[in-house]
mmCIF file with all atom_site columns, C-alpha atoms in Angstrom:
data_model
loop_
_atom_site.group_PDB
_atom_site.id
_atom_site.type_symbol
_atom_site.label_atom_id
_atom_site.label_alt_id
_atom_site.label_comp_id
_atom_site.label_asym_id
_atom_site.label_entity_id
_atom_site.label_seq_id
_atom_site.pdbx_PDB_ins_code
_atom_site.Cartn_x
_atom_site.Cartn_y
_atom_site.Cartn_z
_atom_site.occupancy
_atom_site.B_iso_or_equiv
_atom_site.pdbx_formal_charge
_atom_site.auth_seq_id
_atom_site.auth_comp_id
_atom_site.auth_asym_id
_atom_site.auth_atom_id
_atom_site.pdbx_PDB_model_num
ATOM 1   C CA . MET A 1 1   ? 0.002   0.009  0.035   1.00 47.00 ? 17  MET A CA 1
ATOM 2   C CA . PRO A 1 2   ? 1.340   3.509  -0.763  1.00 59.00 ? 18  PRO A CA 1
ATOM 3   C CA . GLY A 1 3   ? 2.001   5.854  2.093   1.00 72.00 ? 19  GLY A CA 1
ATOM 4   C CA . CYS A 1 4   ? -0.413  8.441  3.232   1.00 83.00 ? 20  CYS A CA 1
ATOM 5   C CA . PHE A 1 5   ? 1.619   11.275 1.639   1.00 79.00 ? 21  PHE A CA 1
ATOM 6   C CA . LYS A 1 6   ? 1.723   9.499  -1.791  1.00 82.00 ? 22  LYS A CA 1
ATOM 7   C CA . LYS A 1 7   ? -2.014  8.623  -1.475  1.00 85.00 ? 23  LYS A CA 1
ATOM 8   C CA . THR A 1 8   ? -2.803  12.284 -0.944  1.00 87.00 ? 24  THR A CA 1
ATOM 9   C CA . LEU A 1 9   ? -0.681  13.490 -3.993  1.00 89.00 ? 25  LEU A CA 1
ATOM 10  C CA . PHE A 1 10  ? -2.048  10.841 -6.309  1.00 88.00 ? 26  PHE A CA 1
ATOM 11  C CA . ALA A 1 11  ? -5.717  11.499 -5.198  1.00 90.00 ? 27  ALA A CA 1
ATOM 12  C CA . LEU A 1 12  ? -5.117  15.286 -5.879  1.00 93.00 ? 28  LEU A CA 1
ATOM 13  C CA . ALA A 1 13  ? -3.617  14.454 -9.236  1.00 92.00 ? 29  ALA A CA 1
ATOM 14  C CA . SER A 1 14  ? -6.576  12.313 -10.143 1.00 92.00 ? 30  SER A CA 1
ATOM 15  C CA . VAL A 1 15  ? -8.981  15.195 -9.314  1.00 94.00 ? 31  VAL A CA 1
ATOM 16  C CA . ILE A 1 16  ? -6.873  17.536 -11.486 1.00 94.00 ? 32  ILE A CA 1
ATOM 17  C CA . SER A 1 17  ? -6.952  15.134 -14.366 1.00 94.00 ? 33  SER A CA 1
ATOM 18  C CA . PHE A 1 18  ? -10.725 14.857 -14.152 1.00 95.00 ? 34  PHE A CA 1
ATOM 19  C CA . VAL A 1 19  ? -11.088 18.634 -13.896 1.00 95.00 ? 35  VAL A CA 1
ATOM 20  C CA . SER A 1 20  ? -8.865  18.947 -17.027 1.00 95.00 ? 36  SER A CA 1
ATOM 21  C CA . PHE A 1 21  ? -11.153 16.484 -18.869 1.00 95.00 ? 37  PHE A CA 1
ATOM 22  C CA . ILE A 1 22  ? -14.165 18.604 -17.961 1.00 95.00 ? 38  ILE A CA 1
ATOM 23  C CA . LEU A 1 23  ? -12.434 21.800 -19.020 1.00 95.00 ? 39  LEU A CA 1
ATOM 24  C CA . ILE A 1 24  ? -11.633 20.469 -22.401 1.00 95.00 ? 40  ILE A CA 1
ATOM 25  C CA . VAL A 1 25  ? -15.226 19.168 -23.104 1.00 95.00 ? 41  VAL A CA 1
ATOM 26  C CA . VAL A 1 26  ? -16.631 22.554 -21.965 1.00 94.00 ? 42  VAL A CA 1
ATOM 27  C CA . ALA A 1 27  ? -14.158 24.453 -24.238 1.00 94.00 ? 43  ALA A CA 1
ATOM 28  C CA . MET A 1 28  ? -15.040 22.335 -27.240 1.00 93.00 ? 44  MET A CA 1
ATOM 29  C CA . GLY A 1 29  ? -18.803 22.739 -26.724 1.00 91.00 ? 45  GLY A CA 1
ATOM 30  C CA . THR A 1 30  ? -18.842 26.510 -26.437 1.00 90.00 ? 46  THR A CA 1
ATOM 31  C CA . SER A 1 31  ? -18.800 29.084 -29.200 1.00 89.00 ? 47  SER A CA 1
ATOM 32  C CA . LYS A 1 32  ? -16.505 31.850 -27.816 1.00 90.00 ? 48  LYS A CA 1
ATOM 33  C CA . TRP A 1 33  ? -12.896 30.992 -28.478 1.00 94.00 ? 49  TRP A CA 1
ATOM 34  C CA . MET A 1 34  ? -12.450 34.299 -30.360 1.00 95.00 ? 50  MET A CA 1
ATOM 35  C CA . THR A 1 35  ? -14.271 37.581 -30.514 1.00 95.00 ? 51  THR A CA 1
ATOM 36  C CA . GLY A 1 36  ? -13.463 40.567 -32.610 1.00 94.00 ? 52  GLY A CA 1
ATOM 37  C CA . LYS A 1 37  ? -14.705 43.798 -34.267 1.00 94.00 ? 53  LYS A CA 1
ATOM 38  C CA . ILE A 1 38  ? -15.254 43.809 -37.938 1.00 93.00 ? 54  ILE A CA 1
ATOM 39  C CA . LEU A 1 39  ? -15.467 46.758 -40.303 1.00 91.00 ? 55  LEU A CA 1
ATOM 40  C CA . CYS A 1 40  ? -17.761 46.711 -43.379 1.00 90.00 ? 56  CYS A CA 1
ATOM 41  C CA . LYS A 1 41  ? -15.219 48.015 -45.731 1.00 89.00 ? 57  LYS A CA 1
ATOM 42  C CA . THR A 1 42  ? -17.489 48.136 -48.763 1.00 87.00 ? 58  THR A CA 1
ATOM 43  C CA . GLY A 1 43  ? -20.158 50.172 -47.041 1.00 86.00 ? 59  GLY A CA 1
ATOM 44  C CA . ALA A 1 44  ? -17.654 52.622 -45.472 1.00 86.00 ? 60  ALA A CA 1
ATOM 45  C CA . ASP A 1 45  ? -16.066 53.216 -48.842 1.00 84.00 ? 61  ASP A CA 1
ATOM 46  C CA . LEU A 1 46  ? -19.434 53.722 -50.686 1.00 84.00 ? 62  LEU A CA 1
ATOM 47  C CA . VAL A 1 47  ? -20.256 56.692 -48.496 1.00 82.00 ? 63  VAL A CA 1
ATOM 48  C CA . ASN A 1 48  ? -16.628 57.739 -47.905 1.00 81.00 ? 64  ASN A CA 1
ATOM 49  C CA . ALA A 1 49  ? -17.123 57.511 -44.161 1.00 76.00 ? 65  ALA A CA 1
ATOM 50  C CA . THR A 1 50  ? -14.895 59.541 -41.905 1.00 77.00 ? 66  THR A CA 1
ATOM 51  C CA . ASP A 1 51  ? -13.683 58.433 -38.468 1.00 77.00 ? 67  ASP A CA 1
ATOM 52  C CA . PRO A 1 52  ? -16.821 59.481 -36.453 1.00 79.00 ? 68  PRO A CA 1
ATOM 53  C CA . GLU A 1 53  ? -19.094 57.785 -39.086 1.00 79.00 ? 69  GLU A CA 1
ATOM 54  C CA . LEU A 1 54  ? -17.188 54.592 -39.060 1.00 85.00 ? 70  LEU A CA 1
ATOM 55  C CA . VAL A 1 55  ? -18.977 53.528 -35.879 1.00 85.00 ? 71  VAL A CA 1
ATOM 56  C CA . LYS A 1 56  ? -22.021 52.757 -38.054 1.00 87.00 ? 72  LYS A CA 1
ATOM 57  C CA . PHE A 1 57  ? -20.003 50.258 -40.011 1.00 89.00 ? 73  PHE A CA 1
ATOM 58  C CA . ILE A 1 58  ? -18.294 48.464 -37.166 1.00 90.00 ? 74  ILE A CA 1
ATOM 59  C CA . GLY A 1 59  ? -19.774 45.167 -36.193 1.00 92.00 ? 75  GLY A CA 1
ATOM 60  C CA . GLU A 1 60  ? -18.888 42.225 -33.955 1.00 94.00 ? 76  GLU A CA 1
ATOM 61  C CA . ILE A 1 61  ? -18.004 38.586 -34.412 1.00 95.00 ? 77  ILE A CA 1
ATOM 62  C CA . TYR A 1 62  ? -17.518 35.540 -32.245 1.00 95.00 ? 78  TYR A CA 1
ATOM 63  C CA . TYR A 1 63  ? -16.875 31.839 -32.889 1.00 95.00 ? 79  TYR A CA 1
ATOM 64  C CA . GLY A 1 64  ? -15.619 28.532 -31.604 1.00 94.00 ? 80  GLY A CA 1
ATOM 65  C CA . LEU A 1 65  ? -14.634 25.285 -33.143 1.00 94.00 ? 81  LEU A CA 1
ATOM 66  C CA . PHE A 1 66  ? -18.114 24.404 -34.345 1.00 94.00 ? 82  PHE A CA 1
ATOM 67  C CA . ARG A 1 67  ? -20.324 27.509 -34.464 1.00 93.00 ? 83  ARG A CA 1
ATOM 68  C CA . GLY A 1 68  ? -20.398 31.225 -33.924 1.00 94.00 ? 84  GLY A CA 1
ATOM 69  C CA . GLY A 1 69  ? -22.186 34.457 -34.843 1.00 94.00 ? 85  GLY A CA 1
ATOM 70  C CA . LYS A 1 70  ? -21.819 38.050 -35.993 1.00 93.00 ? 86  LYS A CA 1
ATOM 71  C CA . ILE A 1 71  ? -23.427 41.421 -36.081 1.00 92.00 ? 87  ILE A CA 1
ATOM 72  C CA . ARG A 1 72  ? -23.200 43.097 -39.506 1.00 89.00 ? 88  ARG A CA 1
ATOM 73  C CA . GLN A 1 73  ? -23.094 46.854 -39.472 1.00 88.00 ? 89  GLN A CA 1
ATOM 74  C CA . CYS A 1 74  ? -23.291 48.178 -43.035 1.00 83.00 ? 90  CYS A CA 1
ATOM 75  C CA . GLY A 1 75  ? -24.945 51.503 -42.374 1.00 76.00 ? 91  GLY A CA 1
ATOM 76  C CA . LEU A 1 76  ? -28.496 50.272 -42.116 1.00 76.00 ? 92  LEU A CA 1
ATOM 77  C CA . GLY A 1 77  ? -28.366 49.045 -38.534 1.00 78.00 ? 93  GLY A CA 1
ATOM 78  C CA . GLY A 1 78  ? -27.071 45.816 -36.977 1.00 81.00 ? 94  GLY A CA 1
ATOM 79  C CA . ARG A 1 79  ? -28.136 42.461 -38.451 1.00 87.00 ? 95  ARG A CA 1
ATOM 80  C CA . ARG A 1 80  ? -27.527 39.413 -36.280 1.00 90.00 ? 96  ARG A CA 1
ATOM 81  C CA . SER A 1 81  ? -26.737 36.071 -37.835 1.00 89.00 ? 97  SER A CA 1
ATOM 82  C CA . LYS A 1 82  ? -25.439 32.717 -36.602 1.00 92.00 ? 98  LYS A CA 1
ATOM 83  C CA . PHE A 1 83  ? -23.382 30.204 -38.508 1.00 92.00 ? 99  PHE A CA 1
ATOM 84  C CA . THR A 1 84  ? -21.917 26.672 -38.128 1.00 92.00 ? 100 THR A CA 1
ATOM 85  C CA . ILE A 1 85  ? -18.397 25.764 -39.183 1.00 92.00 ? 101 ILE A CA 1
ATOM 86  C CA . PHE A 1 86  ? -19.392 22.348 -40.443 1.00 90.00 ? 102 PHE A CA 1
ATOM 87  C CA . PRO A 1 87  ? -20.143 21.213 -43.093 1.00 86.00 ? 103 PRO A CA 1
ATOM 88  C CA . HIS A 1 88  ? -19.886 24.123 -45.605 1.00 85.00 ? 104 HIS A CA 1
ATOM 89  C CA . MET A 1 89  ? -17.839 26.875 -44.006 1.00 89.00 ? 105 MET A CA 1
ATOM 90  C CA . VAL A 1 90  ? -14.889 24.580 -43.096 1.00 87.00 ? 106 VAL A CA 1
ATOM 91  C CA . LYS A 1 91  ? -14.272 24.132 -46.813 1.00 85.00 ? 107 LYS A CA 1
ATOM 92  C CA . LYS A 1 92  ? -13.418 27.861 -47.121 1.00 86.00 ? 108 LYS A CA 1
ATOM 93  C CA . LEU A 1 93  ? -11.055 27.656 -44.105 1.00 88.00 ? 109 LEU A CA 1
ATOM 94  C CA . ASN A 1 94  ? -7.863  25.608 -43.679 1.00 87.00 ? 110 ASN A CA 1
ATOM 95  C CA . THR A 1 95  ? -9.801  22.500 -43.430 1.00 89.00 ? 111 THR A CA 1
ATOM 96  C CA . GLY A 1 96  ? -6.875  20.272 -42.416 1.00 92.00 ? 112 GLY A CA 1
ATOM 97  C CA . LEU A 1 97  ? -5.796  22.576 -39.679 1.00 93.00 ? 113 LEU A CA 1
ATOM 98  C CA . HIS A 1 98  ? -9.188  23.024 -38.256 1.00 93.00 ? 114 HIS A CA 1
ATOM 99  C CA . VAL A 1 99  ? -9.884  19.333 -38.146 1.00 94.00 ? 115 VAL A CA 1
ATOM 100 C CA . MET A 1 100 ? -6.446  18.733 -36.666 1.00 95.00 ? 116 MET A CA 1
ATOM 101 C CA . ILE A 1 101 ? -7.333  21.092 -33.716 1.00 96.00 ? 117 ILE A CA 1
ATOM 102 C CA . ILE A 1 102 ? -10.483 19.102 -32.977 1.00 96.00 ? 118 ILE A CA 1
ATOM 103 C CA . MET A 1 103 ? -8.628  15.812 -33.194 1.00 97.00 ? 119 MET A CA 1
ATOM 104 C CA . PHE A 1 104 ? -5.872  17.025 -30.862 1.00 97.00 ? 120 PHE A CA 1
ATOM 105 C CA . LEU A 1 105 ? -8.480  17.949 -28.262 1.00 96.00 ? 121 LEU A CA 1
ATOM 106 C CA . CYS A 1 106 ? -10.256 14.618 -28.646 1.00 96.00 ? 122 CYS A CA 1
ATOM 107 C CA . VAL A 1 107 ? -7.004  12.778 -28.088 1.00 97.00 ? 123 VAL A CA 1
ATOM 108 C CA . ALA A 1 108 ? -6.273  14.941 -25.151 1.00 96.00 ? 124 ALA A CA 1
ATOM 109 C CA . ILE A 1 109 ? -9.682  14.116 -23.619 1.00 96.00 ? 125 ILE A CA 1
ATOM 110 C CA . PHE A 1 110 ? -8.830  10.399 -23.913 1.00 96.00 ? 126 PHE A CA 1
ATOM 111 C CA . PHE A 1 111 ? -5.493  10.735 -22.250 1.00 95.00 ? 127 PHE A CA 1
ATOM 112 C CA . SER A 1 112 ? -6.929  12.877 -19.545 1.00 95.00 ? 128 SER A CA 1
ATOM 113 C CA . LEU A 1 113 ? -9.294  10.072 -18.641 1.00 95.00 ? 129 LEU A CA 1
ATOM 114 C CA . VAL A 1 114 ? -6.410  7.518  -18.789 1.00 94.00 ? 130 VAL A CA 1
ATOM 115 C CA . SER A 1 115 ? -4.313  9.814  -16.534 1.00 93.00 ? 131 SER A CA 1
ATOM 116 C CA . PHE A 1 116 ? -7.279  9.981  -14.147 1.00 94.00 ? 132 PHE A CA 1
ATOM 117 C CA . GLY A 1 117 ? -7.524  6.119  -14.061 1.00 91.00 ? 133 GLY A CA 1
ATOM 118 C CA . PHE A 1 118 ? -3.705  5.715  -13.516 1.00 90.00 ? 134 PHE A CA 1
ATOM 119 C CA . CYS A 1 119 ? -3.649  8.336  -10.656 1.00 90.00 ? 135 CYS A CA 1
ATOM 120 C CA . ILE A 1 120 ? -6.532  6.508  -8.937  1.00 91.00 ? 136 ILE A CA 1
ATOM 121 C CA . LEU A 1 121 ? -4.749  3.205  -9.345  1.00 87.00 ? 137 LEU A CA 1
ATOM 122 C CA . ASN A 1 122 ? -1.569  4.658  -7.821  1.00 86.00 ? 138 ASN A CA 1
ATOM 123 C CA . ALA A 1 123 ? -3.531  6.109  -4.897  1.00 85.00 ? 139 ALA A CA 1
ATOM 124 C CA . ILE A 1 124 ? -5.114  2.820  -4.044  1.00 86.00 ? 140 ILE A CA 1
ATOM 125 C CA . LYS A 1 125 ? -2.139  0.467  -4.320  1.00 80.00 ? 141 LYS A CA 1
ATOM 126 C CA . VAL A 1 126 ? 1.555   0.142  -5.546  1.00 73.00 ? 142 VAL A CA 1
ATOM 127 C CA . PRO A 1 127 ? 1.331   -1.368 -9.108  1.00 66.00 ? 143 PRO A CA 1
ATOM 128 C CA . TYR A 1 128 ? 3.708   -4.303 -9.858  1.00 55.00 ? 144 TYR A CA 1
ATOM 129 C CA . ARG A 1 129 ? 4.564   -3.010 -13.359 1.00 65.00 ? 145 ARG A CA 1
ATOM 130 C CA . ALA A 1 130 ? 6.492   0.181  -13.749 1.00 61.00 ? 146 ALA A CA 1
ATOM 131 C CA . ILE A 1 131 ? 4.260   1.370  -16.630 1.00 67.00 ? 147 ILE A CA 1
ATOM 132 C CA . ASN A 1 132 ? 1.260   1.239  -14.356 1.00 73.00 ? 148 ASN A CA 1
ATOM 133 C CA . GLY A 1 133 ? 3.062   3.194  -11.581 1.00 79.00 ? 149 GLY A CA 1
ATOM 134 C CA . PRO A 1 134 ? 4.266   6.870  -11.354 1.00 84.00 ? 150 PRO A CA 1
ATOM 135 C CA . ALA A 1 135 ? 6.170   6.541  -14.693 1.00 86.00 ? 151 ALA A CA 1
ATOM 136 C CA . GLY A 1 136 ? 2.892   5.551  -16.594 1.00 86.00 ? 152 GLY A CA 1
ATOM 137 C CA . ALA A 1 137 ? 0.955   8.416  -14.862 1.00 89.00 ? 153 ALA A CA 1
ATOM 138 C CA . CYS A 1 138 ? 3.634   10.849 -15.948 1.00 91.00 ? 154 CYS A CA 1
ATOM 139 C CA . LEU A 1 139 ? 3.495   9.562  -19.487 1.00 92.00 ? 155 LEU A CA 1
ATOM 140 C CA . TRP A 1 140 ? -0.301  9.998  -19.778 1.00 93.00 ? 156 TRP A CA 1
ATOM 141 C CA . ASN A 1 141 ? -0.221  13.402 -18.164 1.00 94.00 ? 157 ASN A CA 1
ATOM 142 C CA . PHE A 1 142 ? 2.552   14.519 -20.535 1.00 95.00 ? 158 PHE A CA 1
ATOM 143 C CA . LEU A 1 143 ? 0.588   13.278 -23.604 1.00 95.00 ? 159 LEU A CA 1
ATOM 144 C CA . ALA A 1 144 ? -2.696  14.925 -22.428 1.00 95.00 ? 160 ALA A CA 1
ATOM 145 C CA . GLY A 1 145 ? -1.022  18.254 -21.808 1.00 95.00 ? 161 GLY A CA 1
ATOM 146 C CA . GLY A 1 146 ? 1.109   17.929 -24.984 1.00 96.00 ? 162 GLY A CA 1
ATOM 147 C CA . PHE A 1 147 ? -1.949  17.447 -27.169 1.00 97.00 ? 163 PHE A CA 1
ATOM 148 C CA . VAL A 1 148 ? -3.734  20.418 -25.579 1.00 96.00 ? 164 VAL A CA 1
ATOM 149 C CA . VAL A 1 149 ? -0.718  22.531 -26.257 1.00 96.00 ? 165 VAL A CA 1
ATOM 150 C CA . LEU A 1 150 ? -0.723  21.322 -29.936 1.00 97.00 ? 166 LEU A CA 1
ATOM 151 C CA . ALA A 1 151 ? -4.434  22.232 -30.284 1.00 96.00 ? 167 ALA A CA 1
ATOM 152 C CA . VAL A 1 152 ? -3.970  25.683 -28.736 1.00 96.00 ? 168 VAL A CA 1
ATOM 153 C CA . THR A 1 153 ? -0.804  26.434 -30.856 1.00 96.00 ? 169 THR A CA 1
ATOM 154 C CA . SER A 1 154 ? -2.577  25.265 -34.024 1.00 96.00 ? 170 SER A CA 1
ATOM 155 C CA . PHE A 1 155 ? -5.646  27.528 -33.268 1.00 96.00 ? 171 PHE A CA 1
ATOM 156 C CA . MET A 1 156 ? -3.300  30.456 -32.692 1.00 95.00 ? 172 MET A CA 1
ATOM 157 C CA . ALA A 1 157 ? -1.654  29.719 -36.096 1.00 95.00 ? 173 ALA A CA 1
ATOM 158 C CA . ALA A 1 158 ? -5.014  29.536 -37.829 1.00 94.00 ? 174 ALA A CA 1
ATOM 159 C CA . VAL A 1 159 ? -6.016  32.857 -36.407 1.00 94.00 ? 175 VAL A CA 1
ATOM 160 C CA . LYS A 1 160 ? -2.749  34.783 -36.961 1.00 92.00 ? 176 LYS A CA 1
ATOM 161 C CA . LEU A 1 161 ? -1.204  33.037 -39.992 1.00 93.00 ? 177 LEU A CA 1
ATOM 162 C CA . HIS A 1 162 ? -4.273  31.858 -41.887 1.00 92.00 ? 178 HIS A CA 1
ATOM 163 C CA . HIS A 1 163 ? -6.545  34.827 -40.996 1.00 92.00 ? 179 HIS A CA 1
ATOM 164 C CA . LEU A 1 164 ? -9.309  32.584 -39.674 1.00 93.00 ? 180 LEU A CA 1
ATOM 165 C CA . THR A 1 165 ? -11.406 35.426 -38.405 1.00 93.00 ? 181 THR A CA 1
ATOM 166 C CA . GLU A 1 166 ? -11.458 37.286 -41.680 1.00 93.00 ? 182 GLU A CA 1
ATOM 167 C CA . ARG A 1 167 ? -12.313 34.202 -43.640 1.00 93.00 ? 183 ARG A CA 1
ATOM 168 C CA . ILE A 1 168 ? -15.255 33.432 -41.326 1.00 94.00 ? 184 ILE A CA 1
ATOM 169 C CA . ALA A 1 169 ? -16.512 37.038 -41.444 1.00 92.00 ? 185 ALA A CA 1
ATOM 170 C CA . ASN A 1 170 ? -16.459 37.081 -45.219 1.00 92.00 ? 186 ASN A CA 1
ATOM 171 C CA . PHE A 1 171 ? -18.033 33.634 -45.692 1.00 91.00 ? 187 PHE A CA 1
ATOM 172 C CA . ARG A 1 172 ? -20.993 33.840 -48.201 1.00 86.00 ? 188 ARG A CA 1
ATOM 173 C CA . GLU A 1 173 ? -20.691 37.656 -48.401 1.00 87.00 ? 189 GLU A CA 1
ATOM 174 C CA . ASN A 1 174 ? -21.094 38.405 -52.066 1.00 86.00 ? 190 ASN A CA 1
ATOM 175 C CA . ILE A 1 175 ? -21.564 42.187 -51.885 1.00 87.00 ? 191 ILE A CA 1
ATOM 176 C CA . PHE A 1 176 ? -19.897 43.356 -48.707 1.00 89.00 ? 192 PHE A CA 1
ATOM 177 C CA . ARG A 1 177 ? -16.294 42.788 -47.599 1.00 91.00 ? 193 ARG A CA 1
ATOM 178 C CA . PHE A 1 178 ? -15.295 42.850 -43.932 1.00 92.00 ? 194 PHE A CA 1
ATOM 179 C CA . VAL A 1 179 ? -11.940 43.602 -42.510 1.00 93.00 ? 195 VAL A CA 1
ATOM 180 C CA . ILE A 1 180 ? -10.793 42.761 -38.910 1.00 94.00 ? 196 ILE A CA 1
ATOM 181 C CA . LEU A 1 181 ? -10.169 45.678 -36.594 1.00 92.00 ? 197 LEU A CA 1
ATOM 182 C CA . GLU A 1 182 ? -9.637  43.769 -33.385 1.00 93.00 ? 198 GLU A CA 1
ATOM 183 C CA . GLU A 1 183 ? -9.330  40.106 -32.209 1.00 94.00 ? 199 GLU A CA 1
ATOM 184 C CA . ARG A 1 184 ? -9.290  38.776 -28.766 1.00 94.00 ? 200 ARG A CA 1
ATOM 185 C CA . PHE A 1 185 ? -8.847  35.238 -27.378 1.00 95.00 ? 201 PHE A CA 1
ATOM 186 C CA . GLU A 1 186 ? -11.750 34.505 -25.059 1.00 93.00 ? 202 GLU A CA 1
ATOM 187 C CA . ASP A 1 187 ? -12.484 32.302 -22.050 1.00 91.00 ? 203 ASP A CA 1
ATOM 188 C CA . CYS A 1 188 ? -12.766 29.001 -23.855 1.00 92.00 ? 204 CYS A CA 1
ATOM 189 C CA . PHE A 1 189 ? -9.285  29.446 -25.381 1.00 94.00 ? 205 PHE A CA 1
ATOM 190 C CA . TRP A 1 190 ? -7.833  30.215 -21.956 1.00 95.00 ? 206 TRP A CA 1
ATOM 191 C CA . ILE A 1 191 ? -9.698  27.241 -20.523 1.00 95.00 ? 207 ILE A CA 1
ATOM 192 C CA . CYS A 1 192 ? -7.703  25.015 -22.743 1.00 95.00 ? 208 CYS A CA 1
ATOM 193 C CA . VAL A 1 193 ? -4.511  26.750 -21.621 1.00 95.00 ? 209 VAL A CA 1
ATOM 194 C CA . ALA A 1 194 ? -5.632  26.038 -18.048 1.00 95.00 ? 210 ALA A CA 1
ATOM 195 C CA . SER A 1 195 ? -6.198  22.423 -18.915 1.00 95.00 ? 211 SER A CA 1
ATOM 196 C CA . ALA A 1 196 ? -2.539  22.107 -20.163 1.00 95.00 ? 212 ALA A CA 1
ATOM 197 C CA . THR A 1 197 ? -1.270  23.831 -17.071 1.00 95.00 ? 213 THR A CA 1
ATOM 198 C CA . ALA A 1 198 ? -3.291  21.360 -14.921 1.00 95.00 ? 214 ALA A CA 1
ATOM 199 C CA . HIS A 1 199 ? -1.349  18.516 -16.485 1.00 95.00 ? 215 HIS A CA 1
ATOM 200 C CA . ALA A 1 200 ? 1.967   20.277 -15.953 1.00 94.00 ? 216 ALA A CA 1
ATOM 201 C CA . VAL A 1 201 ? 0.986   20.558 -12.192 1.00 94.00 ? 217 VAL A CA 1
ATOM 202 C CA . ASN A 1 202 ? 0.208   16.852 -12.159 1.00 93.00 ? 218 ASN A CA 1
ATOM 203 C CA . LEU A 1 203 ? 3.664   16.102 -13.517 1.00 93.00 ? 219 LEU A CA 1
ATOM 204 C CA . LEU A 1 204 ? 5.063   18.089 -10.576 1.00 93.00 ? 220 LEU A CA 1
ATOM 205 C CA . LEU A 1 205 ? 2.985   16.324 -8.019  1.00 91.00 ? 221 LEU A CA 1
ATOM 206 C CA . ILE A 1 206 ? 3.959   12.928 -9.294  1.00 89.00 ? 222 ILE A CA 1
ATOM 207 C CA . ALA A 1 207 ? 7.636   13.943 -9.271  1.00 88.00 ? 223 ALA A CA 1
ATOM 208 C CA . ILE A 1 208 ? 7.207   15.155 -5.613  1.00 88.00 ? 224 ILE A CA 1
ATOM 209 C CA . SER A 1 209 ? 5.608   11.726 -4.775  1.00 79.00 ? 225 SER A CA 1
ATOM 210 C CA . GLY A 1 210 ? 8.740   9.951  -5.782  1.00 72.00 ? 226 GLY A CA 1
ATOM 211 C CA . ILE A 1 211 ? 10.965  11.835 -3.343  1.00 72.00 ? 227 ILE A CA 1
ATOM 212 C CA . ASN A 1 212 ? 11.832  9.750  -0.224  1.00 64.00 ? 228 ASN A CA 1
ATOM 213 C CA . PHE A 1 213 ? 11.724  12.087 2.717   1.00 57.00 ? 229 PHE A CA 1
ATOM 214 C CA . PRO A 1 214 ? 13.641  10.991 5.725   1.00 59.00 ? 230 PRO A CA 1
ATOM 215 C CA . LYS A 1 215 ? 11.486  9.447  8.426   1.00 58.00 ? 231 LYS A CA 1
ATOM 216 C CA . ILE A 1 216 ? 11.539  10.966 11.993  1.00 54.00 ? 232 ILE A CA 1
ATOM 217 C CA . LYS A 1 217 ? 12.530  8.235  14.413  1.00 56.00 ? 233 LYS A CA 1
ATOM 218 C CA . THR A 1 218 ? 11.779  8.598  18.099  1.00 51.00 ? 234 THR A CA 1
ATOM 219 C CA . LYS A 1 219 ? 14.115  7.168  20.676  1.00 51.00 ? 235 LYS A CA 1
ATOM 220 C CA . THR A 1 220 ? 12.545  4.455  22.699  1.00 47.00 ? 236 THR A CA 1
ATOM 221 C CA . GLU A 1 221 ? 13.480  4.445  26.360  1.00 46.00 ? 237 GLU A CA 1
ATOM 222 C CA . GLU A 1 222 ? 15.205  1.292  27.602  1.00 47.00 ? 238 GLU A CA 1
ATOM 223 C CA . VAL A 1 223 ? 13.373  -0.459 30.404  1.00 49.00 ? 239 VAL A CA 1
ATOM 224 C CA . ASN A 1 224 ? 15.649  -1.929 33.093  1.00 54.00 ? 240 ASN A CA 1
ATOM 225 C CA . VAL A 1 225 ? 14.013  -4.733 34.982  1.00 51.00 ? 241 VAL A CA 1
ATOM 226 C CA . THR A 1 226 ? 15.507  -5.453 38.353  1.00 53.00 ? 242 THR A CA 1
ATOM 227 C CA . ALA A 1 227 ? 15.010  -8.209 40.835  1.00 51.00 ? 243 ALA A CA 1
ATOM 228 C CA . GLU A 1 228 ? 12.948  -6.035 43.101  1.00 52.00 ? 244 GLU A CA 1
ATOM 229 C CA . ASP A 1 229 ? 10.521  -5.136 40.282  1.00 49.00 ? 245 ASP A CA 1
ATOM 230 C CA . ILE A 1 230 ? 9.976   -8.828 39.693  1.00 49.00 ? 246 ILE A CA 1
ATOM 231 C CA . MET A 1 231 ? 9.150   -9.443 43.326  1.00 51.00 ? 247 MET A CA 1
ATOM 232 C CA . TYR A 1 232 ? 6.511   -6.686 43.365  1.00 46.00 ? 248 TYR A CA 1
#
């Protein structure tokens, strides 16, 4: 049986792994990875809008991995619309990269659950095989955190290098053209960053569990038995 200290660390690591699993699932299911402000360039150019008048042509956009929405401001008031990434819009984006982000997160979900199971196992007993012990728990946490990092990095590359927001804003816009004025990574993006950080914390906890701390020994008093003690 593992010691009380190791039990506590692995129990804490199992909770963190499960929380990471929940965080990734929540992040994938929500639609606010990015928000931004979009300018209706065509409408502004048609009326030769100056700086004070540009406010009438600035809308908003938000999106996640599967859906999003935007407010079009082309001089005639705001028009709200919602959209889904699949199955049509994804063809206008970098399809391979977008699907890869989703796959990375799905793999991270799987490894988070495996990590959760291994941490529970190590909290209950000392496994006979090394791969089932702390080494295995480290491996699964490393893989889970690594795939989340890959997903986050790929999403940043899609936004910054492949102009993901601009492509989404101009999807099926035959008359108006939109340009991006401002982009912000939102809570769901940072939730994934928190998930990767959670697995890094788990690696630290597992490393600490392997440290053999010196035990505090108490001196036992020697009992001297004399003949008189025996008589009484």
